[in-house]
Tab-separated table of C-alpha atoms (C1' of nucleotides) in Angstrom:
chain	number	residue	atom	x	y	z
A	1	UNK	CA	18.134	20.464	70.266
A	2	UNK	CA	19.400	21.342	73.733
A	3	UNK	CA	20.431	24.859	72.511
A	4	UNK	CA	16.823	25.568	70.955
A	5	UNK	CA	15.524	24.335	74.442
A	6	UNK	CA	17.738	26.738	76.375
A	7	UNK	CA	16.956	29.498	74.061
A	8	UNK	CA	13.286	28.862	74.249
A	9	UNK	CA	13.531	28.931	78.051
A	10	UNK	CA	15.234	32.080	77.680
A	11	UNK	CA	12.321	33.457	75.550
A	12	UNK	CA	9.987	32.052	77.981
A	13	UNK	CA	11.572	34.065	80.945
A	14	UNK	CA	11.433	37.254	79.075
A	15	UNK	CA	7.614	36.607	78.030
A	16	UNK	CA	7.061	35.568	81.720
A	17	UNK	CA	8.353	38.842	82.819
A	18	UNK	CA	6.151	40.343	80.280
A	19	UNK	CA	3.046	38.583	80.828
A	20	UNK	CA	3.376	38.857	84.698
A	21	UNK	CA	1.440	42.146	84.358
A	22	UNK	CA	-1.407	40.890	81.948
A	23	UNK	CA	-2.108	38.221	84.439
A	24	UNK	CA	-1.927	35.023	82.263
A	25	UNK	CA	-0.804	32.692	84.779
A	26	UNK	CA	-2.026	29.310	83.485
A	27	UNK	CA	0.788	28.929	80.921
A	28	UNK	CA	3.398	29.645	83.721
A	29	UNK	CA	1.796	27.012	86.021
A	30	UNK	CA	1.903	24.593	83.132
A	31	UNK	CA	5.540	25.533	82.531
A	32	UNK	CA	6.284	24.996	86.282
A	33	UNK	CA	4.631	21.452	86.192
A	34	UNK	CA	6.435	20.417	83.367
A	35	UNK	CA	9.854	21.315	84.716
A	36	UNK	CA	9.273	19.584	87.985
A	37	UNK	CA	8.004	16.477	86.346
A	38	UNK	CA	11.239	15.649	84.607
A	39	UNK	CA	14.370	17.729	84.627
A	40	UNK	CA	14.892	17.324	81.173
A	41	UNK	CA	11.646	18.922	80.103
A	42	UNK	CA	10.764	18.472	76.408
A	43	UNK	CA	12.115	21.378	74.439
A	44	UNK	CA	9.223	20.983	71.978
A	45	UNK	CA	6.891	21.679	74.861
A	46	UNK	CA	8.894	24.514	76.222
A	47	UNK	CA	8.596	26.040	72.802
A	48	UNK	CA	4.866	25.508	72.435
A	49	UNK	CA	4.356	26.965	75.820
A	50	UNK	CA	6.547	29.778	74.844
A	51	UNK	CA	4.265	30.221	71.896
A	52	UNK	CA	0.940	30.063	73.892
A	53	UNK	CA	2.267	32.758	76.207
A	54	UNK	CA	3.156	34.936	73.079
A	55	UNK	CA	-0.363	34.477	71.966
A	56	UNK	CA	-1.808	35.528	75.329
A	57	UNK	CA	0.253	38.489	75.383
A	58	UNK	CA	-0.739	39.548	71.807
A	59	UNK	CA	-4.432	39.090	72.819
A	60	UNK	CA	-3.835	41.242	75.788
A	61	UNK	CA	-2.038	43.862	74.038
A	62	UNK	CA	-4.822	43.931	71.326
A	63	UNK	CA	-7.424	44.551	74.339
A	64	UNK	CA	-5.444	47.415	75.418
A	65	UNK	CA	-5.419	48.975	72.119
A	66	UNK	CA	-9.209	48.802	71.910
A	67	UNK	CA	-9.541	50.201	75.489
A	68	UNK	CA	-7.781	53.322	74.433
A	69	UNK	CA	-10.955	54.966	72.806
A	70	UNK	CA	-12.035	57.912	74.750
A	71	UNK	CA	-15.503	58.973	73.457
A	72	UNK	CA	-18.798	59.830	74.934
A	73	UNK	CA	-20.789	57.226	77.159
A	74	UNK	CA	-23.476	56.227	74.282
A	75	UNK	CA	-21.013	56.204	71.588
A	76	UNK	CA	-18.464	54.391	73.941
A	77	UNK	CA	-21.311	51.817	74.467
A	78	UNK	CA	-21.835	51.335	70.477
A	79	UNK	CA	-18.196	51.368	70.229
A	80	UNK	CA	-17.845	48.808	73.118
A	81	UNK	CA	-20.147	46.577	71.257
A	82	UNK	CA	-18.607	46.967	67.954
A	83	UNK	CA	-15.113	46.800	69.499
A	84	UNK	CA	-15.974	43.635	71.277
A	85	UNK	CA	-17.123	41.908	68.238
A	86	UNK	CA	-14.055	43.196	66.201
A	87	UNK	CA	-11.838	42.181	68.939
A	88	UNK	CA	-13.390	38.610	69.123
A	89	UNK	CA	-12.957	38.168	65.372
A	90	UNK	CA	-9.382	39.532	65.395
A	91	UNK	CA	-8.626	37.402	68.306
A	92	UNK	CA	-9.977	34.286	66.674
A	93	UNK	CA	-8.010	35.116	63.617
A	94	UNK	CA	-4.927	35.743	65.442
A	95	UNK	CA	-5.422	32.540	67.548
A	96	UNK	CA	-6.011	30.494	64.342
A	97	UNK	CA	-2.961	32.187	62.809
A	98	UNK	CA	-0.857	31.313	65.775
A	99	UNK	CA	-2.187	27.858	66.134
A	100	UNK	CA	-1.288	27.083	62.414
A	101	UNK	CA	2.210	28.730	63.138
A	102	UNK	CA	2.556	26.453	65.993
A	103	UNK	CA	1.761	23.333	64.184
A	104	UNK	CA	3.883	24.200	61.416
A	105	UNK	CA	6.929	24.763	63.963
A	106	UNK	CA	6.145	21.664	65.584
A	107	UNK	CA	6.269	19.812	62.190
A	108	UNK	CA	9.494	21.283	61.092
A	109	UNK	CA	10.976	20.419	64.603
A	110	UNK	CA	9.721	16.963	64.183
A	111	UNK	CA	11.117	16.835	60.680
A	112	UNK	CA	14.754	18.127	61.685
A	113	UNK	CA	14.772	15.772	64.581
A	114	UNK	CA	13.655	12.807	62.431
A	115	UNK	CA	16.233	13.686	59.853
A	116	UNK	CA	18.898	14.309	62.586
A	117	UNK	CA	18.504	10.840	63.893
A	118	UNK	CA	18.073	9.342	60.221
A	119	UNK	CA	21.214	10.808	59.313
A	120	UNK	CA	22.978	9.617	62.569
A	121	UNK	CA	22.035	5.926	61.824
A	122	UNK	CA	23.049	6.439	58.304
A	123	UNK	CA	26.260	7.599	59.308
A	124	UNK	CA	27.047	4.788	61.790
A	125	UNK	CA	26.019	2.277	59.144
A	126	UNK	CA	28.299	3.552	56.490
A	127	UNK	CA	31.233	3.673	58.828
A	128	UNK	CA	30.674	0.194	59.878
A	129	UNK	CA	30.375	-0.937	56.159
A	130	UNK	CA	33.396	0.907	55.078
A	131	UNK	CA	35.522	-0.755	57.937
A	132	UNK	CA	34.071	-4.220	57.032
A	133	UNK	CA	34.518	-3.745	53.012
A	134	UNK	CA	38.063	-2.509	53.797
A	135	UNK	CA	39.053	-5.284	56.136
A	136	UNK	CA	37.591	-7.955	53.660
A	137	UNK	CA	39.448	-6.335	50.691
A	138	UNK	CA	42.598	-6.747	52.829
A	139	UNK	CA	41.842	-10.173	54.371
A	140	UNK	CA	39.438	-12.025	52.185
A	141	UNK	CA	39.894	-15.138	54.523
A	142	UNK	CA	39.098	-15.234	58.060
A	143	UNK	CA	42.355	-15.065	60.089
A	144	UNK	CA	42.580	-18.251	62.094
A	145	UNK	CA	45.903	-17.358	63.753
A	146	UNK	CA	46.255	-13.582	63.772
A	147	UNK	CA	49.986	-13.443	64.231
A	148	UNK	CA	51.123	-15.838	61.730
A	149	UNK	CA	48.586	-14.779	59.290
A	150	UNK	CA	49.607	-11.438	59.655
A	151	UNK	CA	53.213	-12.199	59.062
A	152	UNK	CA	52.182	-14.143	55.993
A	153	UNK	CA	49.988	-11.460	54.554
A	154	UNK	CA	52.615	-8.704	55.633
A	155	UNK	CA	49.709	-7.222	57.852
A	156	UNK	CA	50.896	-6.237	61.228
A	157	UNK	CA	49.708	-7.369	64.180
A	158	UNK	CA	48.444	-4.801	66.607
A	159	UNK	CA	51.797	-4.823	68.707
A	160	UNK	CA	53.737	-4.827	65.655
A	161	UNK	CA	52.041	-1.636	64.706
A	162	UNK	CA	52.460	-0.254	67.933
A	163	UNK	CA	56.090	-0.774	67.797
A	164	UNK	CA	56.671	0.639	64.435
A	165	UNK	CA	58.826	3.490	64.116
A	166	UNK	CA	60.458	2.690	67.655
A	167	UNK	CA	63.916	2.051	67.720
A	168	UNK	CA	65.214	-0.768	69.636
A	169	UNK	CA	67.820	1.235	71.144
A	170	UNK	CA	65.419	4.450	71.818
A	171	UNK	CA	66.657	7.178	74.063
A	172	UNK	CA	66.022	10.515	75.174
A	173	UNK	CA	68.195	11.962	72.248
A	174	UNK	CA	66.069	10.067	69.841
A	175	UNK	CA	62.705	11.042	71.200
A	176	UNK	CA	61.970	13.741	68.878
A	177	UNK	CA	62.779	11.825	65.717
A	178	UNK	CA	60.996	9.034	67.202
A	179	UNK	CA	57.972	10.981	67.428
A	180	UNK	CA	58.065	11.844	63.881
A	181	UNK	CA	58.686	8.195	62.976
A	182	UNK	CA	55.856	6.968	64.966
A	183	UNK	CA	53.486	9.673	63.179
A	184	UNK	CA	54.777	8.953	59.711
A	185	UNK	CA	54.517	5.040	60.311
A	186	UNK	CA	50.974	5.537	61.545
A	187	UNK	CA	49.750	7.552	58.691
A	188	UNK	CA	51.567	5.384	56.377
A	189	UNK	CA	49.840	2.376	57.656
A	190	UNK	CA	46.445	4.196	57.594
A	191	UNK	CA	47.068	5.433	53.903
A	192	UNK	CA	47.695	1.839	52.947
A	193	UNK	CA	44.694	0.286	54.584
A	194	UNK	CA	47.126	-1.683	57.035
A	195	UNK	CA	45.740	-0.806	60.172
A	196	UNK	CA	44.798	-4.186	61.524
A	197	UNK	CA	41.613	-5.179	63.162
A	198	UNK	CA	42.116	-6.249	66.698
A	199	UNK	CA	39.639	-8.870	67.145
A	200	UNK	CA	39.846	-12.294	65.184
A	201	UNK	CA	36.100	-12.526	64.662
A	202	UNK	CA	36.406	-9.539	62.469
A	203	UNK	CA	34.884	-10.260	59.111
A	204	UNK	CA	32.091	-12.355	60.339
A	205	UNK	CA	29.007	-10.887	58.984
A	206	UNK	CA	26.854	-12.254	61.724
A	207	UNK	CA	28.828	-10.836	64.496
A	208	UNK	CA	29.369	-7.333	63.094
A	209	UNK	CA	28.001	-5.579	66.090
A	210	UNK	CA	29.613	-7.704	68.840
A	211	UNK	CA	32.840	-7.382	66.893
A	212	UNK	CA	32.618	-3.636	66.728
A	213	UNK	CA	31.963	-3.688	70.263
A	214	UNK	CA	34.849	-5.990	71.176
A	215	UNK	CA	37.036	-3.671	68.893
A	216	UNK	CA	35.710	-0.607	70.570
A	217	UNK	CA	36.764	-2.201	73.984
A	218	UNK	CA	40.251	-2.709	72.851
A	219	UNK	CA	40.623	1.080	71.444
A	220	UNK	CA	41.559	3.513	74.302
A	221	UNK	CA	41.053	7.068	74.578
A	222	UNK	CA	43.524	8.890	76.889
A	223	UNK	CA	42.816	12.439	78.276
A	224	UNK	CA	45.790	14.568	79.551
A	225	UNK	CA	44.765	17.328	81.766
A	226	UNK	CA	46.420	19.673	84.341
A	227	UNK	CA	44.789	18.904	87.753
A	228	UNK	CA	45.771	18.721	91.389
A	229	UNK	CA	42.613	16.423	92.065
A	230	UNK	CA	42.671	12.744	92.138
A	231	UNK	CA	40.289	12.547	89.336
A	232	UNK	CA	38.528	14.366	86.894
A	233	UNK	CA	34.811	14.722	87.032
A	234	UNK	CA	33.481	13.575	83.629
A	235	UNK	CA	29.639	13.145	84.737
A	236	UNK	CA	29.946	9.354	85.192
A	237	UNK	CA	30.007	7.402	88.426
A	238	UNK	CA	33.059	5.204	89.027
A	239	UNK	CA	34.212	2.600	91.327
A	240	UNK	CA	37.823	1.731	92.124
A	241	UNK	CA	38.521	-1.756	91.815
A	242	UNK	CA	42.275	-1.958	91.567
A	243	UNK	CA	45.622	0.059	92.146
A	244	UNK	CA	48.854	-0.802	90.853
A	245	UNK	CA	52.380	0.495	90.542
A	246	UNK	CA	53.360	0.821	86.820
A	247	UNK	CA	56.706	0.394	85.537
A	248	UNK	CA	58.556	3.481	85.141
A	249	UNK	CA	56.290	5.477	87.135
A	250	UNK	CA	56.515	6.285	90.793
A	251	UNK	CA	52.828	7.147	90.881
A	252	UNK	CA	50.133	4.350	91.379
A	253	UNK	CA	47.737	3.834	88.568
A	254	UNK	CA	44.017	3.524	89.719
A	255	UNK	CA	41.424	1.433	87.867
A	256	UNK	CA	37.891	2.468	87.735
A	257	UNK	CA	34.671	0.792	86.637
A	258	UNK	CA	31.476	2.651	85.628
A	259	UNK	CA	28.710	1.948	87.978
A	260	UNK	CA	26.055	4.007	86.216
A	261	UNK	CA	24.718	0.910	84.577
A	262	UNK	CA	24.457	-2.709	85.655
A	263	UNK	CA	27.389	-4.345	83.828
A	264	UNK	CA	28.450	-1.253	82.081
A	265	UNK	CA	31.873	-2.544	80.431
A	266	UNK	CA	33.335	1.051	80.534
A	267	UNK	CA	36.559	1.336	82.614
A	268	UNK	CA	38.974	3.882	83.194
A	269	UNK	CA	42.599	4.226	84.538
A	270	UNK	CA	43.976	7.241	86.065
A	271	UNK	CA	47.631	8.095	86.533
A	272	UNK	CA	49.796	11.140	87.111
A	273	UNK	CA	52.401	11.437	84.406
A	274	UNK	CA	55.855	10.574	85.781
A	275	UNK	CA	57.600	13.687	84.341
A	276	UNK	CA	55.113	16.117	85.238
A	277	UNK	CA	53.009	14.997	88.327
A	278	UNK	CA	50.677	17.954	87.912
A	279	UNK	CA	49.427	16.156	84.706
A	280	UNK	CA	46.831	13.645	85.331
A	281	UNK	CA	46.103	11.172	82.517
A	282	UNK	CA	42.814	9.446	82.442
A	283	UNK	CA	42.432	6.325	79.969
A	284	UNK	CA	39.079	5.498	79.091
A	285	UNK	CA	37.885	2.136	77.475
A	286	UNK	CA	34.595	0.689	76.267
A	287	UNK	CA	31.391	1.925	75.473
A	288	UNK	CA	28.551	2.536	77.930
A	289	UNK	CA	25.645	0.357	77.603
A	290	UNK	CA	23.328	2.682	79.411
A	291	UNK	CA	21.660	6.280	79.262
A	292	UNK	CA	23.890	8.873	80.279
A	293	UNK	CA	23.200	12.200	81.894
A	294	UNK	CA	23.868	15.389	79.836
A	295	UNK	CA	27.023	15.933	81.862
A	296	UNK	CA	28.440	12.700	80.815
A	297	UNK	CA	27.228	12.918	77.343
A	298	UNK	CA	30.208	15.017	76.009
A	299	UNK	CA	32.915	12.778	77.419
A	300	UNK	CA	31.230	9.456	76.398
A	301	UNK	CA	30.397	10.871	72.829
A	302	UNK	CA	34.171	11.937	72.630
A	303	UNK	CA	35.646	8.855	73.731
A	304	UNK	CA	33.453	6.887	71.529
A	305	UNK	CA	34.026	9.021	68.565
A	306	UNK	CA	37.478	9.080	69.047
A	307	UNK	CA	37.583	5.376	69.476
A	308	UNK	CA	35.792	5.000	66.345
A	309	UNK	CA	37.978	7.390	64.414
A	310	UNK	CA	41.244	5.384	65.714
A	311	UNK	CA	39.928	2.191	64.702
A	312	UNK	CA	38.782	3.405	61.156
A	313	UNK	CA	41.345	5.201	58.944
A	314	UNK	CA	38.415	5.652	56.717
A	315	UNK	CA	37.105	8.668	58.411
A	316	UNK	CA	40.181	10.512	57.457
A	317	UNK	CA	39.955	9.762	53.786
A	318	UNK	CA	38.968	12.368	51.370
A	319	UNK	CA	36.363	11.917	48.568
A	320	UNK	CA	38.733	10.959	45.895
A	321	UNK	CA	40.129	8.096	48.037
A	322	UNK	CA	43.180	9.531	49.255
A	323	UNK	CA	44.067	9.767	52.860
A	324	UNK	CA	44.466	13.110	54.280
A	325	UNK	CA	47.199	13.094	56.710
A	326	UNK	CA	45.902	14.137	60.229
A	327	UNK	CA	48.284	17.102	60.372
A	328	UNK	CA	46.919	18.653	57.152
A	329	UNK	CA	43.718	19.779	58.525
A	330	UNK	CA	44.637	20.049	62.005
A	331	UNK	CA	48.133	20.488	62.384
A	332	UNK	CA	48.305	20.917	66.100
A	333	UNK	CA	45.790	18.205	66.555
A	334	UNK	CA	48.191	15.160	65.643
A	335	UNK	CA	51.336	14.113	66.292
A	336	UNK	CA	52.727	11.163	68.089
A	337	UNK	CA	54.172	9.565	71.130
A	338	UNK	CA	51.924	9.880	74.369
A	339	UNK	CA	54.748	8.692	76.697
A	340	UNK	CA	56.576	11.947	76.234
A	341	UNK	CA	55.175	14.839	78.534
A	342	UNK	CA	55.116	17.328	75.630
A	343	UNK	CA	52.626	20.008	76.247
A	344	UNK	CA	52.635	21.277	72.707
A	345	UNK	CA	50.540	18.653	71.554
A	346	UNK	CA	46.543	18.482	71.618
A	347	UNK	CA	45.983	14.815	70.538
A	348	UNK	CA	48.231	11.934	69.604
A	349	UNK	CA	48.211	8.430	68.329
A	350	UNK	CA	50.241	6.096	70.849
A	351	UNK	CA	52.785	3.869	69.041
A	352	UNK	CA	53.749	2.356	72.140
A	353	UNK	CA	50.723	1.393	74.038
A	354	UNK	CA	49.778	-2.213	74.094
A	355	UNK	CA	46.471	-1.161	72.779
A	356	UNK	CA	45.823	1.419	70.280
A	357	UNK	CA	45.298	4.477	72.027
A	358	UNK	CA	44.227	8.237	71.227
A	359	UNK	CA	45.638	10.817	73.571
A	360	UNK	CA	43.806	14.131	73.712
A	361	UNK	CA	46.343	16.490	75.312
A	362	UNK	CA	44.636	19.438	76.898
A	363	UNK	CA	47.995	20.609	78.720
A	364	UNK	CA	48.781	22.496	75.624
A	365	UNK	CA	49.727	26.197	76.808
A	366	UNK	CA	47.100	27.604	74.485
A	367	UNK	CA	44.429	25.775	76.673
A	368	UNK	CA	45.932	27.144	79.714
A	369	UNK	CA	43.297	29.497	81.185
A	370	UNK	CA	46.114	32.202	81.609
A	371	UNK	CA	46.879	32.227	77.988
A	372	UNK	CA	45.119	34.872	75.945
A	373	UNK	CA	45.192	32.800	72.767
A	374	UNK	CA	42.723	30.092	72.387
A	375	UNK	CA	43.976	27.879	69.529
A	376	UNK	CA	40.872	25.499	68.976
A	377	UNK	CA	38.676	27.893	67.020
A	378	UNK	CA	41.546	28.730	64.566
A	379	UNK	CA	41.927	25.065	64.123
A	380	UNK	CA	38.392	24.912	63.340
A	381	UNK	CA	38.689	27.293	60.879
A	382	UNK	CA	41.447	25.641	59.236
A	383	UNK	CA	39.600	22.544	59.285
A	384	UNK	CA	36.718	23.920	58.019
A	385	UNK	CA	38.565	25.593	54.853
A	386	UNK	CA	40.376	22.383	54.198
A	387	UNK	CA	38.023	19.586	54.562
A	388	UNK	CA	34.508	20.713	55.143
A	389	UNK	CA	33.292	19.506	51.809
A	390	UNK	CA	34.363	16.029	52.054
A	391	UNK	CA	31.115	14.866	53.346
A	392	UNK	CA	32.271	13.210	56.665
A	393	UNK	CA	31.291	14.292	60.104
A	394	UNK	CA	30.510	12.483	63.286
A	395	UNK	CA	27.251	11.540	64.645
A	396	UNK	CA	26.447	12.178	68.275
A	397	UNK	CA	25.367	15.441	70.241
A	398	UNK	CA	28.051	17.252	71.169
A	399	UNK	CA	27.147	20.483	73.240
A	400	UNK	CA	30.012	22.525	72.058
A	401	UNK	CA	29.466	21.632	68.459
A	402	UNK	CA	25.927	22.666	68.783
A	403	UNK	CA	26.972	26.028	69.784
A	404	UNK	CA	29.029	26.358	66.824
A	405	UNK	CA	26.582	24.869	64.476
A	406	UNK	CA	24.128	27.023	65.792
A	407	UNK	CA	26.374	30.154	65.341
A	408	UNK	CA	25.448	30.595	61.669
A	409	UNK	CA	22.014	31.776	62.692
A	410	UNK	CA	23.348	33.789	65.394
A	411	UNK	CA	26.217	35.629	63.903
A	412	UNK	CA	25.549	39.163	62.651
A	413	UNK	CA	26.238	40.309	58.865
A	414	UNK	CA	29.997	40.932	59.713
A	415	UNK	CA	30.140	37.358	60.941
A	416	UNK	CA	30.711	38.530	64.373
A	417	UNK	CA	28.704	36.467	67.097
A	418	UNK	CA	25.655	38.140	68.326
A	419	UNK	CA	25.083	38.794	72.108
A	420	UNK	CA	22.408	35.759	71.906
A	421	UNK	CA	24.967	33.505	70.777
A	422	UNK	CA	27.572	34.400	73.366
A	423	UNK	CA	24.775	34.120	76.165
A	424	UNK	CA	23.970	30.750	74.692
A	425	UNK	CA	27.559	29.692	74.464
A	426	UNK	CA	28.254	30.976	78.037
A	427	UNK	CA	24.995	29.281	79.146
A	428	UNK	CA	26.109	25.984	77.549
A	429	UNK	CA	29.681	26.142	79.006
A	430	UNK	CA	28.479	27.032	82.764
A	431	UNK	CA	25.801	24.423	82.825
A	432	UNK	CA	27.912	21.669	81.562
A	433	UNK	CA	29.757	20.658	84.698
A	434	UNK	CA	32.720	19.138	82.560
A	435	UNK	CA	33.974	21.856	80.354
A	436	UNK	CA	37.135	19.627	79.312
A	437	UNK	CA	34.232	17.312	78.136
A	438	UNK	CA	33.041	19.947	75.778
A	439	UNK	CA	36.400	20.864	74.867
A	440	UNK	CA	37.271	17.296	73.840
A	441	UNK	CA	34.138	16.850	72.151
A	442	UNK	CA	35.148	19.813	69.892
A	443	UNK	CA	38.546	18.250	69.401
A	444	UNK	CA	36.853	14.816	68.570
A	445	UNK	CA	34.723	16.590	66.115
A	446	UNK	CA	37.711	17.958	64.408
A	447	UNK	CA	39.331	14.654	64.186
A	448	UNK	CA	36.105	13.145	62.598
A	449	UNK	CA	35.989	15.818	60.034
A	450	UNK	CA	32.893	17.515	61.285
A	451	UNK	CA	31.573	20.374	59.458
A	452	UNK	CA	31.764	23.489	61.314
A	453	UNK	CA	30.875	26.875	60.274
A	454	UNK	CA	33.424	29.318	59.743
A	455	UNK	CA	34.068	31.363	62.614
A	456	UNK	CA	35.110	35.104	63.003
A	457	UNK	CA	38.539	35.965	64.800
A	458	UNK	CA	37.101	38.527	66.802
A	459	UNK	CA	34.548	36.267	68.066
A	460	UNK	CA	37.286	33.490	68.615
A	461	UNK	CA	39.067	35.672	70.995
A	462	UNK	CA	36.092	36.604	72.725
A	463	UNK	CA	35.060	33.039	73.070
A	464	UNK	CA	38.305	32.178	74.278
A	465	UNK	CA	38.335	34.815	76.851
A	466	UNK	CA	35.001	33.436	78.119
A	467	UNK	CA	36.215	30.074	78.032
A	468	UNK	CA	39.443	30.998	79.761
A	469	UNK	CA	37.575	32.648	82.489
A	470	UNK	CA	35.728	29.482	83.128
A	471	UNK	CA	38.875	27.377	83.444
A	472	UNK	CA	39.852	25.496	80.397
A	473	UNK	CA	40.123	22.274	82.555
A	474	UNK	CA	37.362	20.913	84.763
A	475	UNK	CA	38.191	21.827	88.441
A	476	UNK	CA	34.796	20.309	89.787
A	477	UNK	CA	36.595	17.198	90.986
A	478	UNK	CA	35.224	14.484	92.908
A	479	UNK	CA	36.369	14.347	96.396
A	480	UNK	CA	37.161	11.080	98.033
B	1	DC	C1'	24.260	-1.506	106.674
B	2	DG	C1'	25.440	-0.929	102.086
B	3	DG	C1'	28.494	1.028	99.068
B	4	DT	C1'	33.381	2.146	98.197
B	5	DT	C1'	38.286	1.797	98.917
B	6	DT	C1'	42.422	-0.716	99.970
B	7	DT	C1'	45.569	-4.230	98.968
B	8	DG	C1'	47.648	-8.767	98.193
B	9	DA	C1'	46.862	-12.557	95.447
B	10	DC	C1'	45.724	-14.322	91.226
B	11	DC	C1'	45.263	-14.689	85.935
B	12	DC	C1'	47.042	-14.049	81.587
B	13	DG	C1'	49.760	-12.571	77.531
B	14	DC	C1'	54.219	-11.658	76.054
B	15	DG	C1'	59.282	-11.837	75.296
B	16	DC	C1'	63.217	-14.346	76.223
C	1	DG	C1'	59.285	-23.028	80.855
C	2	DC	C1'	59.915	-18.929	83.511
C	3	DG	C1'	59.778	-14.232	84.721
C	4	DC	C1'	57.700	-9.855	84.177
C	5	DG	C1'	54.213	-6.657	83.963
C	6	DG	C1'	49.472	-5.252	83.221
C	7	DG	C1'	45.054	-5.992	84.496
C	8	DT	C1'	41.274	-8.193	87.730
C	9	DC	C1'	39.447	-10.438	91.858
C	10	DA	C1'	37.873	-10.547	96.282
C	11	DA	C1'	38.213	-10.208	101.202
C	12	DA	C1'	38.989	-6.894	104.721
C	13	DA	C1'	38.669	-2.270	106.091
C	14	DC	C1'	36.670	1.920	105.834
C	15	DC	C1'	33.099	5.542	105.706
C	16	DG	C1'	28.668	8.064	105.773
DNA sequence: CGGTTTTGACCCGCGC
DNA sequence: GCGCGGGTCAAAACCG
C-alpha cells in the first residue's frame, strides 16, 4: 500500500509539473491540504487526486486540439459552435469514463485492502490454532508443575532445551562442534514437536490470547549489528531504567523500556559483544500495545514475527507434515550459538540463553557496506525455489518485502528491474530511517516462509549496490 | 520543571 | 538455606 502511495505521489508530481501550464490548481490545493492535515495521507485519496488531475489535463489537451483549426472568420464561428458542442460531449463522455474508471480502481483497491486484512487475520488465527492443537496433542492435561511434568513426559523444560547440545565441559576447542550440536538438537526438537511452551497457562482455551502474549513476552529477538553508537535507532522511544555488569562481559548491559505507549510491555537490552566491541547486541522482548510510526514498524514486525516463528516450529513445516530444517531453504540464515562472535551467520537460535532467543546477525561480511556481494537476495531466490509453494507466509507489512512483492509488476520482460522499481526501492530505503530494520524484516520473512517473487541476479547486484551505498546498518543513532 | 539517566538496593529464580 | 546472577525499582542527579 505504501509503495502504491509513493508511486501515486510520484505520478502526482509528474502530473503536477505537466498541469502547471494548463492552470488547474484546484486539485493541487486539495492535495496540499490533504498532506498538511495528516502526515500519513490516504494513498487512495492521493490516487484519486492523481486521476482527477489526469482528467483535467486530458480535457485541456482536447481543448488545445480543437483550437488548432485555422479557417476563415465565419467558418471559424460555425466551427467554434460545433466544436464547443462536440467538445462538451467529448468531455462529458471522457469525464464519465474517467469517473467509472476511478470508481473501478477504488473498488479494486478496497477489495485488495479487505482481502489483505482478511488474510492477515486468517493466518494469525491458523498459526495460533496450530500451536494450540500441537501442544494439546503433546500435553493433553494441563501441567501443574512444569518441571516435574516435563520429566514425566520426557518433555524438556525451557532451560533443559536451552542446555541441549551443550557439553558440561565446553571450552573453546569444542565451540564449533557445540554449535552444530545445538543446531541439530533444536531442529530435532522442533521436528519432534518437543519445543515446550513456556507458560503454564498454555492449553487453557479461555486464555489463548493472554497465553500467547505471555509466551511472546518470554521470547526474545536479538539483533547483532556493527555500530560505534550507544544504541541503534529502531524508530521507537526508549527510556533507560537500569544498567548492570553482566557476567563474562566487561561491557555493561543497559535496560530500556518502550515509552511510546502507556504501559507498553516492550523492553530491550543493549550490550556490546565481549569479543568484538564494535558489535552492538540489542535484544527485544515483548509486543507493542500501541500504534507504531512507519519507521518503527519494520523492527516491530520483525521482532514479533521472529518471536512467533521461534515459538512455533510449525511455521517451518512443509505441506506433507515434515519439518524443513532451517538451513534447507536458507543455509546462511540458520546456525546456532549466539554466544560466539561469529560473523559468518545471519540468524541463530540460542541454546544457551535463559529465554528462547533468536539472533539476527547483521555483522555478516556480506552485509558489510564495503562488500560487493549482497547475499540476501540470493537467499530469497533459494528460498523461493525451495519452499514458496508451501503456503506459509507471515502477516504484517514489511516495507522491504513490499518492494520485493511489487517487483513482479515493475520488472521488464527479461526479469530485470525497471527504473521505476529501482526508484521505488531507493525511495523506500532512503525514507526508512532504519534500514537495518527493513533488512531484518526481509530476514524475518525468509524465516517465516514468505513467498517472494524470483529476483534476477543482475537486479540483485544492482540493488545490493544501492543498499550498500546507503550503509547496511543504520547509522542514524540516537545521541544521548 | 518535567523527563531522562544513573546507580545502589532489592527481588527472584536457579543451582549447589 | 545460601550464594550468584539477571532483572527491576526508585531516589537522586542531570539536562534541556
